[in-house]
Each structure stands twice: as structure tokens, then as C-alpha cells.
PDB file of C-alpha atoms in Angstrom:
ATOM      1  CA  GLN A   1       8.075   4.871 -16.402  1.00 90.00           C
ATOM      2  CA  VAL A   2       7.599   3.077 -13.098  1.00 95.00           C
ATOM      3  CA  GLN A   3       6.651  -0.541 -12.492  1.00 96.00           C
ATOM      4  CA  LEU A   4       5.354  -1.326  -9.141  1.00 97.00           C
ATOM      5  CA  ALA A   5       5.116  -5.136  -7.993  1.00 96.00           C
ATOM      6  CA  GLU A   6       3.249  -6.356  -5.093  1.00 96.00           C
ATOM      7  CA  SER A   7       3.689  -9.466  -2.877  1.00 96.00           C
ATOM      8  CA  GLY A   8       2.488 -10.831   0.568  1.00 97.00           C
ATOM      9  CA  GLY A   9      -0.995 -11.215   0.213  1.00 97.00           C
ATOM     10  CA  GLY A  10      -3.048 -14.466   1.007  1.00 97.00           C
ATOM     11  CA  LEU A  11      -5.496 -16.141   3.531  1.00 98.00           C
ATOM     12  CA  VAL A  12      -5.112 -15.326   7.203  1.00 98.00           C
ATOM     13  CA  GLN A  13      -7.281 -15.908  10.205  1.00 98.00           C
ATOM     14  CA  PRO A  14      -8.936 -12.962  12.095  1.00 98.00           C
ATOM     15  CA  GLY A  15      -6.614 -11.711  14.534  1.00 98.00           C
ATOM     16  CA  GLY A  16      -3.681 -12.865  12.571  1.00 98.00           C
ATOM     17  CA  SER A  17      -0.895 -10.702  10.644  1.00 98.00           C
ATOM     18  CA  LEU A  18       0.524 -10.302   7.132  1.00 98.00           C
ATOM     19  CA  ARG A  19       3.048  -8.251   5.620  1.00 98.00           C
ATOM     20  CA  LEU A  20       2.911  -6.816   2.210  1.00 98.00           C
ATOM     21  CA  SER A  21       5.757  -5.736  -0.145  1.00 98.00           C
ATOM     22  CA  CYS A  22       5.734  -3.656  -2.994  1.00 97.00           C
ATOM     23  CA  GLU A  23       8.956  -3.014  -5.049  1.00 96.00           C
ATOM     24  CA  ALA A  24       9.328  -0.242  -7.320  1.00 95.00           C
ATOM     25  CA  SER A  25      11.624  -0.491 -10.243  1.00 95.00           C
ATOM     26  CA  GLY A  26      12.266   1.555 -13.580  1.00 94.00           C
ATOM     27  CA  THR A  27      12.620   5.383 -13.077  1.00 91.00           C
ATOM     28  CA  THR A  28      12.540   5.095  -9.528  1.00 91.00           C
ATOM     29  CA  PHE A  29      14.405   8.346  -8.718  1.00 89.00           C
ATOM     30  CA  SER A  30      11.445  10.224  -9.643  1.00 91.00           C
ATOM     31  CA  ILE A  31       9.077   8.869  -6.660  1.00 91.00           C
ATOM     32  CA  TYR A  32       8.967  10.818  -3.639  1.00 90.00           C
ATOM     33  CA  GLY A  33       5.863   9.106  -1.870  1.00 92.00           C
ATOM     34  CA  MET A  34       4.402   5.633  -1.925  1.00 94.00           C
ATOM     35  CA  GLY A  35       1.174   3.945  -0.245  1.00 96.00           C
ATOM     36  CA  TRP A  36      -1.162   1.648   0.000  1.00 98.00           C
ATOM     37  CA  TYR A  37      -4.841   1.442  -1.119  1.00 98.00           C
ATOM     38  CA  ARG A  38      -7.686  -1.373  -0.752  1.00 98.00           C
ATOM     39  CA  GLN A  39     -11.056  -1.893  -2.748  1.00 98.00           C
ATOM     40  CA  ILE A  40     -13.836  -4.466  -2.300  1.00 95.00           C
ATOM     41  CA  PRO A  41     -16.979  -4.813  -4.619  1.00 87.00           C
ATOM     42  CA  ASP A  42     -19.406  -1.973  -4.344  1.00 91.00           C
ATOM     43  CA  LYS A  43     -16.971   0.225  -2.408  1.00 93.00           C
ATOM     44  CA  ALA A  44     -14.572   2.751  -3.741  1.00 95.00           C
ATOM     45  CA  ARG A  45     -10.940   2.362  -3.560  1.00 96.00           C
ATOM     46  CA  GLU A  46      -9.703   3.807  -0.312  1.00 97.00           C
ATOM     47  CA  LEU A  47      -6.585   4.998   1.228  1.00 97.00           C
ATOM     48  CA  VAL A  48      -5.116   2.737   3.825  1.00 98.00           C
ATOM     49  CA  ALA A  49      -1.628   4.385   4.405  1.00 98.00           C
ATOM     50  CA  LYS A  50       0.894   6.560   2.550  1.00 96.00           C
ATOM     51  CA  ILE A  51       4.347   7.687   3.352  1.00 92.00           C
ATOM     52  CA  ILE A  52       6.455  10.714   1.801  1.00 83.00           C
ATOM     53  CA  HIS A  53      10.156  10.089   1.631  1.00 77.00           C
ATOM     54  CA  HIS A  54      12.896  11.758   3.459  1.00 73.00           C
ATOM     55  CA  GLY A  55      11.043  12.830   6.657  1.00 72.00           C
ATOM     56  CA  GLY A  56       7.470  13.441   5.284  1.00 74.00           C
ATOM     57  CA  GLY A  57       5.697  11.300   7.688  1.00 88.00           C
ATOM     58  CA  ALA A  58       3.057   8.724   7.613  1.00 94.00           C
ATOM     59  CA  GLU A  59      -0.477   8.914   7.170  1.00 95.00           C
ATOM     60  CA  TYR A  60      -3.386   6.020   8.030  1.00 97.00           C
ATOM     61  CA  ALA A  61      -6.832   5.707   7.628  1.00 97.00           C
ATOM     62  CA  ASP A  62      -8.878   5.582  10.783  1.00 97.00           C
ATOM     63  CA  ALA A  63      -9.854   2.158  10.323  1.00 96.00           C
ATOM     64  CA  VAL A  64      -6.500   0.963  10.471  1.00 97.00           C
ATOM     65  CA  LYS A  65      -4.784   3.304  13.099  1.00 95.00           C
ATOM     66  CA  ASP A  66      -2.896   1.269  15.630  1.00 95.00           C
ATOM     67  CA  ARG A  67      -2.862  -2.009  13.730  1.00 98.00           C
ATOM     68  CA  PHE A  68      -1.214  -1.402  10.367  1.00 98.00           C
ATOM     69  CA  SER A  69       2.282  -0.119  10.036  1.00 97.00           C
ATOM     70  CA  ILE A  70       3.981   1.527   6.754  1.00 96.00           C
ATOM     71  CA  SER A  71       7.509   1.846   6.118  1.00 94.00           C
ATOM     72  CA  ILE A  72      10.026   2.266   3.288  1.00 90.00           C
ATOM     73  CA  ASP A  73      13.259   1.277   2.436  1.00 88.00           C
ATOM     74  CA  ASP A  74      14.551   4.683   0.698  1.00 78.00           C
ATOM     75  CA  ALA A  75      17.341   2.704  -1.436  1.00 80.00           C
ATOM     76  CA  SER A  76      15.339  -0.047  -3.119  1.00 79.00           C
ATOM     77  CA  LYS A  77      12.119   1.983  -3.208  1.00 84.00           C
ATOM     78  CA  THR A  78      10.190  -0.824  -1.448  1.00 92.00           C
ATOM     79  CA  VAL A  79       7.172   0.003   0.434  1.00 95.00           C
ATOM     80  CA  TYR A  80       5.879  -2.393   3.434  1.00 96.00           C
ATOM     81  CA  LEU A  81       2.515  -2.763   5.000  1.00 98.00           C
ATOM     82  CA  GLN A  82       2.592  -4.555   8.346  1.00 98.00           C
ATOM     83  CA  MET A  83      -0.732  -5.717   9.140  1.00 98.00           C
ATOM     84  CA  SER A  84      -1.769  -7.297  12.763  1.00 98.00           C
ATOM     85  CA  SER A  85      -4.848  -7.912  14.525  1.00 98.00           C
ATOM     86  CA  LEU A  86      -6.566  -8.425  11.165  1.00 98.00           C
ATOM     87  CA  LYS A  87     -10.327  -8.301  11.077  1.00 98.00           C
ATOM     88  CA  GLU A  88     -12.565  -9.624   8.469  1.00 97.00           C
ATOM     89  CA  GLU A  89     -13.590  -6.170   6.835  1.00 96.00           C
ATOM     90  CA  ASP A  90      -9.876  -5.975   5.964  1.00 97.00           C
ATOM     91  CA  THR A  91     -10.329  -8.364   3.071  1.00 97.00           C
ATOM     92  CA  ALA A  92      -9.878  -6.665   0.057  1.00 98.00           C
ATOM     93  CA  ILE A  93      -7.640  -6.172  -2.845  1.00 98.00           C
ATOM     94  CA  TYR A  94      -4.603  -4.158  -1.754  1.00 98.00           C
ATOM     95  CA  TYR A  95      -3.135  -1.870  -4.336  1.00 98.00           C
ATOM     96  CA  CYS A  96       0.378  -0.269  -4.137  1.00 98.00           C
ATOM     97  CA  HIS A  97       0.765   3.324  -5.287  1.00 97.00           C
ATOM     98  CA  ALA A  98       3.357   5.642  -5.956  1.00 96.00           C
ATOM     99  CA  GLN A  99       3.823   9.560  -6.493  1.00 94.00           C
ATOM    100  CA  ALA A 100       6.449  10.942  -8.739  1.00 94.00           C
ATOM    101  CA  PHE A 101       7.527  13.780 -10.721  1.00 93.00           C
ATOM    102  CA  ALA A 102       9.291  14.113 -14.171  1.00 90.00           C
ATOM    103  CA  ASP A 103       8.441  17.058 -16.067  1.00 90.00           C
ATOM    104  CA  GLY A 104       5.040  17.144 -14.247  1.00 93.00           C
ATOM    105  CA  PRO A 105       3.172  14.991 -11.371  1.00 94.00           C
ATOM    106  CA  LEU A 106       2.758  11.257 -12.347  1.00 95.00           C
ATOM    107  CA  GLU A 107       1.398   8.295 -10.379  1.00 96.00           C
ATOM    108  CA  TYR A 108       1.557   4.743 -10.862  1.00 97.00           C
ATOM    109  CA  TRP A 109      -0.522   1.520  -9.479  1.00 97.00           C
ATOM    110  CA  GLY A 110       0.516  -1.936  -9.027  1.00 97.00           C
ATOM    111  CA  GLN A 111      -1.710  -5.160  -9.996  1.00 97.00           C
ATOM    112  CA  GLY A 112      -3.100  -5.584  -6.743  1.00 97.00           C
ATOM    113  CA  THR A 113      -2.722  -8.342  -4.252  1.00 97.00           C
ATOM    114  CA  GLN A 114      -5.556 -10.229  -2.452  1.00 97.00           C
ATOM    115  CA  VAL A 115      -5.925 -10.195   1.170  1.00 98.00           C
ATOM    116  CA  THR A 116      -8.683 -12.303   2.690  1.00 98.00           C
ATOM    117  CA  VAL A 117      -9.381 -12.652   6.418  1.00 98.00           C
ATOM    118  CA  ALA A 118     -11.614 -15.284   7.260  1.00 97.00           C
ATOM    119  CA  SER A 119     -12.206 -18.101   9.992  1.00 93.00           C
TER     120      SER A 119
END
């Protein structure tokens, strides 16, 4: 079993920056990929960015390319999302996600952290 704990959300003005963190605990050895998703009312949950461990590369949604950056600490299984040049439309609940394998594919979700971009 894996537990994910997000932190770093909050209120920021347009053009500002925030860094989200997600720390994994439990059977973290089974994790091979982590990422961030976001969701707002009346919209489906959407991928923001994801990364595969050990050189798998990173992938970003078109809306956040060149503004957001995902990184991973392999030892602690902590994934970060550095967000800059934030826009009002970035306002959402951001969820950490982990992909794992233990006698079959598994996935885990964090509780979410609120990011609000407003003047």
C-alpha cells in the first residue's frame, strides 16, 4: 500500500509561482512513475505532468508547457511541480498520482491541494 501526501498549495497572484510537493510512503519500492493531475468544477480531471523513474522522461499538458516543471527525488519518492507564470485558469485542486506494480498494476491518489490564482 502507498500513501501520498501533497503540500504547497495556496493563493497566489497571476504571474506568481508555487511549488507543490508530494511525498510517498508505504511500499514505495513498487512505484515506477508519478505525476500531477488537476480538476475544477464541471471539468474532467486532467493530466498536468508525469514522470517515469530512471530516465523515462517527462510529459506535460500543452496548457502548462514552458511554465511548469516536474521533478522527482528517487530516494525519497517525492515528486515536485514547480509552477511559474501562473494564470487564473490554473486554479484547481491538484492531485498527486503514483503508478505502481505489485502482482499487477496499481495506482494511488493523494487527497489534493488547492491552488488559487487570483488578483
